[in-house]
Amino acid sequence: MTAHSAIEASPLVAHGGRLDAARRLFPDAPQPWIDLSTGVNPRAYPLPPLADEVFTRLPDDDAFAALDGAARKAYGAPAGADVVPGGGAQAFIQMLPRVFPAKRVAILGFTYAEHAACWAAMGAQVDTVETLDALAGADVGVIVNPNNPDGRSVAPQDILSAAAPMSQRGGLLIVDESFMDFTPEASVARFAQNESLVVLRSFGKAYGLPGLRLGFALCSRARGAKLRAALGPWAVSGPALAIGARALADQAWRTGAARACAGDAARLDALLTQARFQIVGGTTLFRLAARSHASRCFAYLAARGILTRGFAERPDWLRFGLPPNESAWARLAAALESVDGG
Amino acid sequence: MTAHSAIEASPLVAHGGRLDAARRLFPDAPQPWIDLSTGVNPRAYPLPPLADEVFTRLPDDDAFAALDGAARKAYGAPAGADVVPGGGAQAFIQMLPRVFPAKRVAILGFTYAEHAACWAAMGAQVDTVETLDALAGADVGVIVNPNNPDGRSVAPQDILSAAAPMSQRGGLLIVDESFMDFTPEASVARFAQNESLVVLRSFGKAYGLPGLRLGFALCSRARGAKLRAALGPWAVSGPALAIGARALADQAWRTGAARACAGDAARLDALLTQARFQIVGGTTLFRLAARSHASRCFAYLAARGILTRGFAERPDWLRFGLPPNESAWARLAAALESVDGG
């Protein structure tokens, strides 16, 4: 299904970030729109000046090596693991069912819908399960950790325990760590050489640069060779290589960004609680909140130029990204104050 | 096989553009290196200023629609065809064998090696054939048109004739038009709604921006839907969408670039002929020239900081890209004059 048809079918449950669709559905909303529908850091990594060669030359081995070194260190990947770069974590979610086909897939739910969609599209039988133990019978298990949208977190030791029985029969546990950057101690990237693990990392979310399209699969060398063969040469653009290598090496920025986002997340929780939402969870890049008839609240906020994220399967849930500036905080606060009179 | 292992195994037959490897193999060569190993236009499309949102937001439907409109017009694609954008023509070469699997593949040779490599990697029986008629027995045929490296050109009517018997049994003819931009009259893009055709286009070569990673597959809506499902959302970066939409809409630049490259190609032919090369062919973005012991000539030029492209299977061939400036023309001319004494 293309992004276009998804938004037409059900705008409330499309991917976040579809401001263009929101503008069409709510043409009278005040400008500018405030996009709280994604889990993208609103304080983006400062864009460095880019040399022309970043665009005018094919990315070369040196550029890939620089990115590899920075990513390996940022993620704590062991020397025995491969760190495969690609055009976003989504690119790997699309590719894994084709490169490592499987019949029975179990996904720890409720979670990001693309895992189930991509496995099902390749003919796998996909079950959404509620417990780690229930992953054990499948050929492939999927854990989004921390989970999107509710932030549920699985301890590294529990992930390794879930992977162990899979390794005994060639199974694979996919751990999607797209929102792990600010809680590195909870990552299993340091175990990524394990033959039964594939760890996915997203660059764009924590660094606020999703337009770059950069993500990684951390895995054994053998699995990495298969992913690289499927990706082919030059799977990452020159701008993504240059900016990614620089940003991933910037530990000081990451520490500051983690602190700033944690502060924003706490401020958002307070605001939502005041508006009689119950905080379900989330990460420091987004908060999931519950309230009866949340979908009406979605429409009320959208009419005021504030785009949030609803879930067809969970009509009481709304997910909120971090407001990007004080003006956005003020508009959100005013809208939430008046929501019951709307 | 990764790009890295390819260059280690045989630097002369790796992909073009590997200046990093050339520097290691010829550490004493004068700086700066002149890279004539690719078919990339040295006069790149002028980079426009990019809004921060190009990086900080997920590419949205409007951005994809703008690129679609510009590409459709630039390529002359009919309304009934899909124009699927991806991360370079290579991304589609990697993906076609997975999305449209086939047992018997025939490739009109001698040509760009990645087609055969990608089909063989997926278990297809790949035959390199010499004539269009010999494509007929295969499930999938591949024609690179104009051909890389020799510039052999197949007329649109002959391509349609080759596709016709394939359509009768669900076969597919892939026409890789990566070097077609400056000879649009020879393109079959205007027939791309044909169910048995997939036409590949590269953005980076003619526009001199291969680091962007942008290419297209033009095909029927049904085949396009399958390619889009495999690519997933956001398969093209924000910078590629913004720059691609602008550049593809710029007919005046394209006309001027075509004329400039044609002039350079003629100048290069004269220089190579003077140096006792025989011009085999090529396109206006590269020239293929023959000379006995061309591989020695490759090394002689490389020692002088000029990287060309050799072919293991054709030891008498060298491919030359267009020199980027007068200093490069002068260094190439001087090196070619002295090549016999080297």
Coordinates of C-alpha atoms in Angstrom, one line a residue, chain B residues 102-312:
Chain B
A102 CA 12.3 -15.4 -12.9
K103 CA 14.1 -18.6 -13.9
R104 CA 15.7 -17.7 -17.2
V105 CA 17.2 -14.3 -17.8
A106 CA 18.9 -13.1 -21.0
I107 CA 21.0 -10.0 -21.0
L108 CA 22.1 -8.2 -24.1
G109 CA 25.8 -8.0 -23.6
F110 CA 28.6 -6.9 -23.1
T111 CA 27.1 -4.5 -20.5
Y112 CA 26.9 -3.2 -17.0
A113 CA 27.6 -6.2 -14.8
E114 CA 25.2 -5.5 -12.0
H115 CA 22.1 -6.8 -13.9
A116 CA 23.6 -10.3 -14.3
A117 CA 25.0 -10.3 -10.7
C118 CA 21.7 -9.4 -9.1
W119 CA 19.7 -11.9 -11.1
A120 CA 22.3 -14.7 -10.5
A121 CA 22.3 -13.9 -6.8
M122 CA 18.6 -14.7 -6.7
G123 CA 19.2 -18.1 -8.4
A124 CA 18.2 -17.2 -12.0
Q125 CA 20.0 -18.8 -14.9
V126 CA 21.6 -15.8 -16.6
D127 CA 22.7 -15.9 -20.2
T128 CA 24.5 -13.0 -21.9
V129 CA 23.3 -12.9 -25.5
E130 CA 24.4 -11.0 -28.6
T131 CA 21.2 -10.3 -30.4
L132 CA 17.7 -9.0 -29.7
D133 CA 16.2 -12.2 -31.1
A134 CA 18.1 -14.2 -28.5
L135 CA 16.2 -12.5 -25.7
A136 CA 12.9 -14.1 -26.8
G137 CA 13.3 -17.4 -25.1
A138 CA 13.9 -15.9 -21.7
D139 CA 11.4 -15.0 -18.9
V140 CA 13.2 -11.7 -18.4
G141 CA 15.3 -9.8 -20.9
V142 CA 17.6 -6.9 -20.1
I143 CA 18.7 -4.2 -22.5
V144 CA 20.9 -1.4 -21.3
N145 CA 20.1 1.4 -23.8
P146 CA 22.2 3.3 -24.8
N147 CA 24.6 0.6 -23.6
N148 CA 27.3 1.0 -21.0
P149 CA 30.2 0.9 -21.9
D150 CA 30.0 0.8 -25.7
G151 CA 27.0 3.1 -26.4
R152 CA 25.2 0.5 -28.6
S153 CA 21.8 1.8 -29.2
V154 CA 18.6 -0.1 -29.9
A155 CA 15.7 1.6 -31.7
P156 CA 12.5 2.0 -29.7
Q157 CA 10.6 0.0 -32.4
D158 CA 13.0 -2.9 -32.0
I159 CA 12.6 -2.8 -28.2
L160 CA 8.9 -3.0 -28.6
S161 CA 9.2 -5.9 -31.0
A162 CA 11.4 -7.7 -28.5
A163 CA 8.8 -7.0 -25.7
A164 CA 5.8 -8.3 -27.7
P165 CA 6.5 -12.0 -27.5
M166 CA 7.3 -11.6 -23.8
S167 CA 4.0 -10.0 -23.1
Q168 CA 2.2 -13.0 -24.5
R169 CA 3.5 -15.2 -21.7
G170 CA 3.9 -12.8 -18.8
G171 CA 7.6 -12.1 -19.4
L172 CA 9.3 -8.9 -18.7
L173 CA 11.8 -6.7 -20.7
I174 CA 13.9 -4.4 -18.5
V175 CA 15.3 -1.4 -20.4
D176 CA 18.0 0.3 -18.4
E177 CA 18.0 3.9 -19.7
S178 CA 20.5 5.2 -17.2
F179 CA 22.3 7.2 -19.9
M180 CA 19.3 8.2 -22.0
D181 CA 18.7 11.8 -20.7
F182 CA 20.5 13.6 -23.5
T183 CA 18.8 11.5 -26.3
P184 CA 15.2 11.4 -25.2
E185 CA 13.9 10.6 -28.7
A186 CA 15.4 7.2 -28.3
S187 CA 13.7 6.4 -25.0
V188 CA 10.8 3.9 -24.7
A189 CA 9.6 5.7 -21.6
R190 CA 6.5 6.8 -23.6
F191 CA 5.5 3.1 -23.8
A192 CA 6.1 2.4 -20.1
Q193 CA 2.4 1.5 -19.4
N194 CA 3.2 -1.7 -21.4
E195 CA 2.8 -4.6 -19.0
S196 CA 5.9 -6.3 -20.3
L197 CA 8.3 -3.3 -19.9
V198 CA 10.1 -1.8 -17.0
V199 CA 12.2 1.3 -17.9
L200 CA 14.9 2.4 -15.5
R201 CA 16.1 5.9 -15.3
S202 CA 19.0 7.4 -13.3
F203 CA 19.0 10.9 -12.0
G204 CA 22.5 11.2 -10.8
K205 CA 24.5 10.7 -14.0
A206 CA 23.2 13.3 -16.4
Y207 CA 22.6 15.8 -13.6
G208 CA 26.0 15.2 -12.0
L209 CA 24.6 14.4 -8.6
P210 CA 25.1 10.7 -8.0
G211 CA 25.5 11.3 -4.2
L212 CA 21.8 12.1 -4.0
R213 CA 20.7 8.6 -4.8
L214 CA 17.7 9.0 -7.0
G215 CA 16.4 6.9 -9.8
F216 CA 13.1 5.7 -11.3
A217 CA 11.3 2.6 -12.6
L218 CA 8.7 3.4 -15.2
C219 CA 6.2 0.6 -15.7
S220 CA 2.5 -0.4 -15.6
R221 CA 0.4 0.6 -12.6
A222 CA 0.2 -3.1 -11.6
R223 CA 4.0 -3.6 -11.6
G224 CA 4.4 -0.2 -10.0
A225 CA 2.2 -1.1 -7.1
K226 CA 4.5 -4.2 -6.4
L227 CA 7.6 -2.1 -6.5
R228 CA 6.1 0.5 -4.2
A229 CA 5.1 -2.1 -1.7
A230 CA 8.6 -3.5 -1.7
L231 CA 10.2 0.0 -1.3
G232 CA 7.8 1.1 1.5
P233 CA 7.2 4.7 2.4
W234 CA 9.9 7.3 2.3
A235 CA 12.2 5.4 -0.1
V236 CA 13.6 8.7 -1.3
S237 CA 15.3 11.3 0.9
G238 CA 14.1 14.9 1.3
P239 CA 17.2 16.4 -0.5
A240 CA 16.6 14.0 -3.4
L241 CA 13.0 14.9 -3.7
A242 CA 13.6 18.7 -3.5
I243 CA 16.6 18.8 -5.9
G244 CA 15.2 16.1 -8.2
A245 CA 11.9 17.9 -8.7
R246 CA 13.6 21.2 -9.5
A247 CA 16.2 19.8 -11.8
L248 CA 13.9 17.5 -13.8
A249 CA 11.6 20.4 -14.4
D250 CA 14.5 22.5 -15.9
Q251 CA 14.3 21.7 -19.6
A252 CA 16.6 24.7 -20.4
W253 CA 19.4 23.3 -18.2
R254 CA 19.0 19.9 -19.7
T255 CA 19.3 21.2 -23.3
G256 CA 22.4 23.2 -22.4
A257 CA 23.9 20.3 -20.6
A258 CA 23.3 18.0 -23.5
R259 CA 25.1 20.4 -25.9
A260 CA 28.0 20.9 -23.5
C261 CA 28.5 17.2 -23.0
A262 CA 28.3 16.5 -26.7
G263 CA 31.0 19.1 -27.2
D264 CA 33.2 17.5 -24.6
A265 CA 32.7 14.1 -26.0
A266 CA 33.8 15.2 -29.4
R267 CA 36.9 16.9 -27.9
L268 CA 37.7 13.7 -25.9
D269 CA 37.4 11.6 -29.1
A270 CA 39.8 13.8 -30.8
L271 CA 42.3 13.6 -28.0
L272 CA 42.0 9.9 -27.7
T273 CA 42.3 9.4 -31.5
Q274 CA 45.5 11.5 -31.5
A275 CA 46.8 9.2 -28.8
R276 CA 46.3 6.2 -31.1
F277 CA 43.1 5.0 -29.4
Q278 CA 40.3 3.7 -31.5
I279 CA 36.9 5.1 -30.5
V280 CA 34.6 2.1 -29.9
G281 CA 31.6 4.2 -28.9
G282 CA 30.0 5.4 -25.7
T283 CA 27.5 8.2 -24.9
T284 CA 28.1 11.9 -24.5
L285 CA 28.8 11.2 -20.8
F286 CA 31.7 8.8 -21.4
R287 CA 33.7 7.4 -24.3
L288 CA 35.0 3.9 -24.8
A289 CA 38.3 3.6 -26.5
A290 CA 40.5 0.6 -27.6
R291 CA 44.2 0.3 -27.8
S292 CA 46.4 -2.7 -27.3
H293 CA 47.5 -3.2 -23.7
A294 CA 45.0 -0.6 -22.5
S295 CA 45.5 -1.9 -19.0
R296 CA 49.1 -0.7 -19.0
C297 CA 47.7 2.7 -20.2
F298 CA 45.3 2.6 -17.2
A299 CA 48.2 2.2 -14.8
Y300 CA 50.3 4.9 -16.6
L301 CA 47.4 7.4 -16.3
A302 CA 46.7 6.4 -12.7
A303 CA 50.3 7.1 -11.8
R304 CA 49.7 10.6 -13.1
G305 CA 46.6 11.0 -11.0
I306 CA 44.1 10.2 -13.7
L307 CA 41.6 7.4 -13.0
T308 CA 39.9 5.7 -15.9
R309 CA 37.8 2.5 -16.1
G310 CA 39.2 -0.8 -17.3
F311 CA 37.4 -4.0 -18.0
A312 CA 38.9 -7.4 -17.0

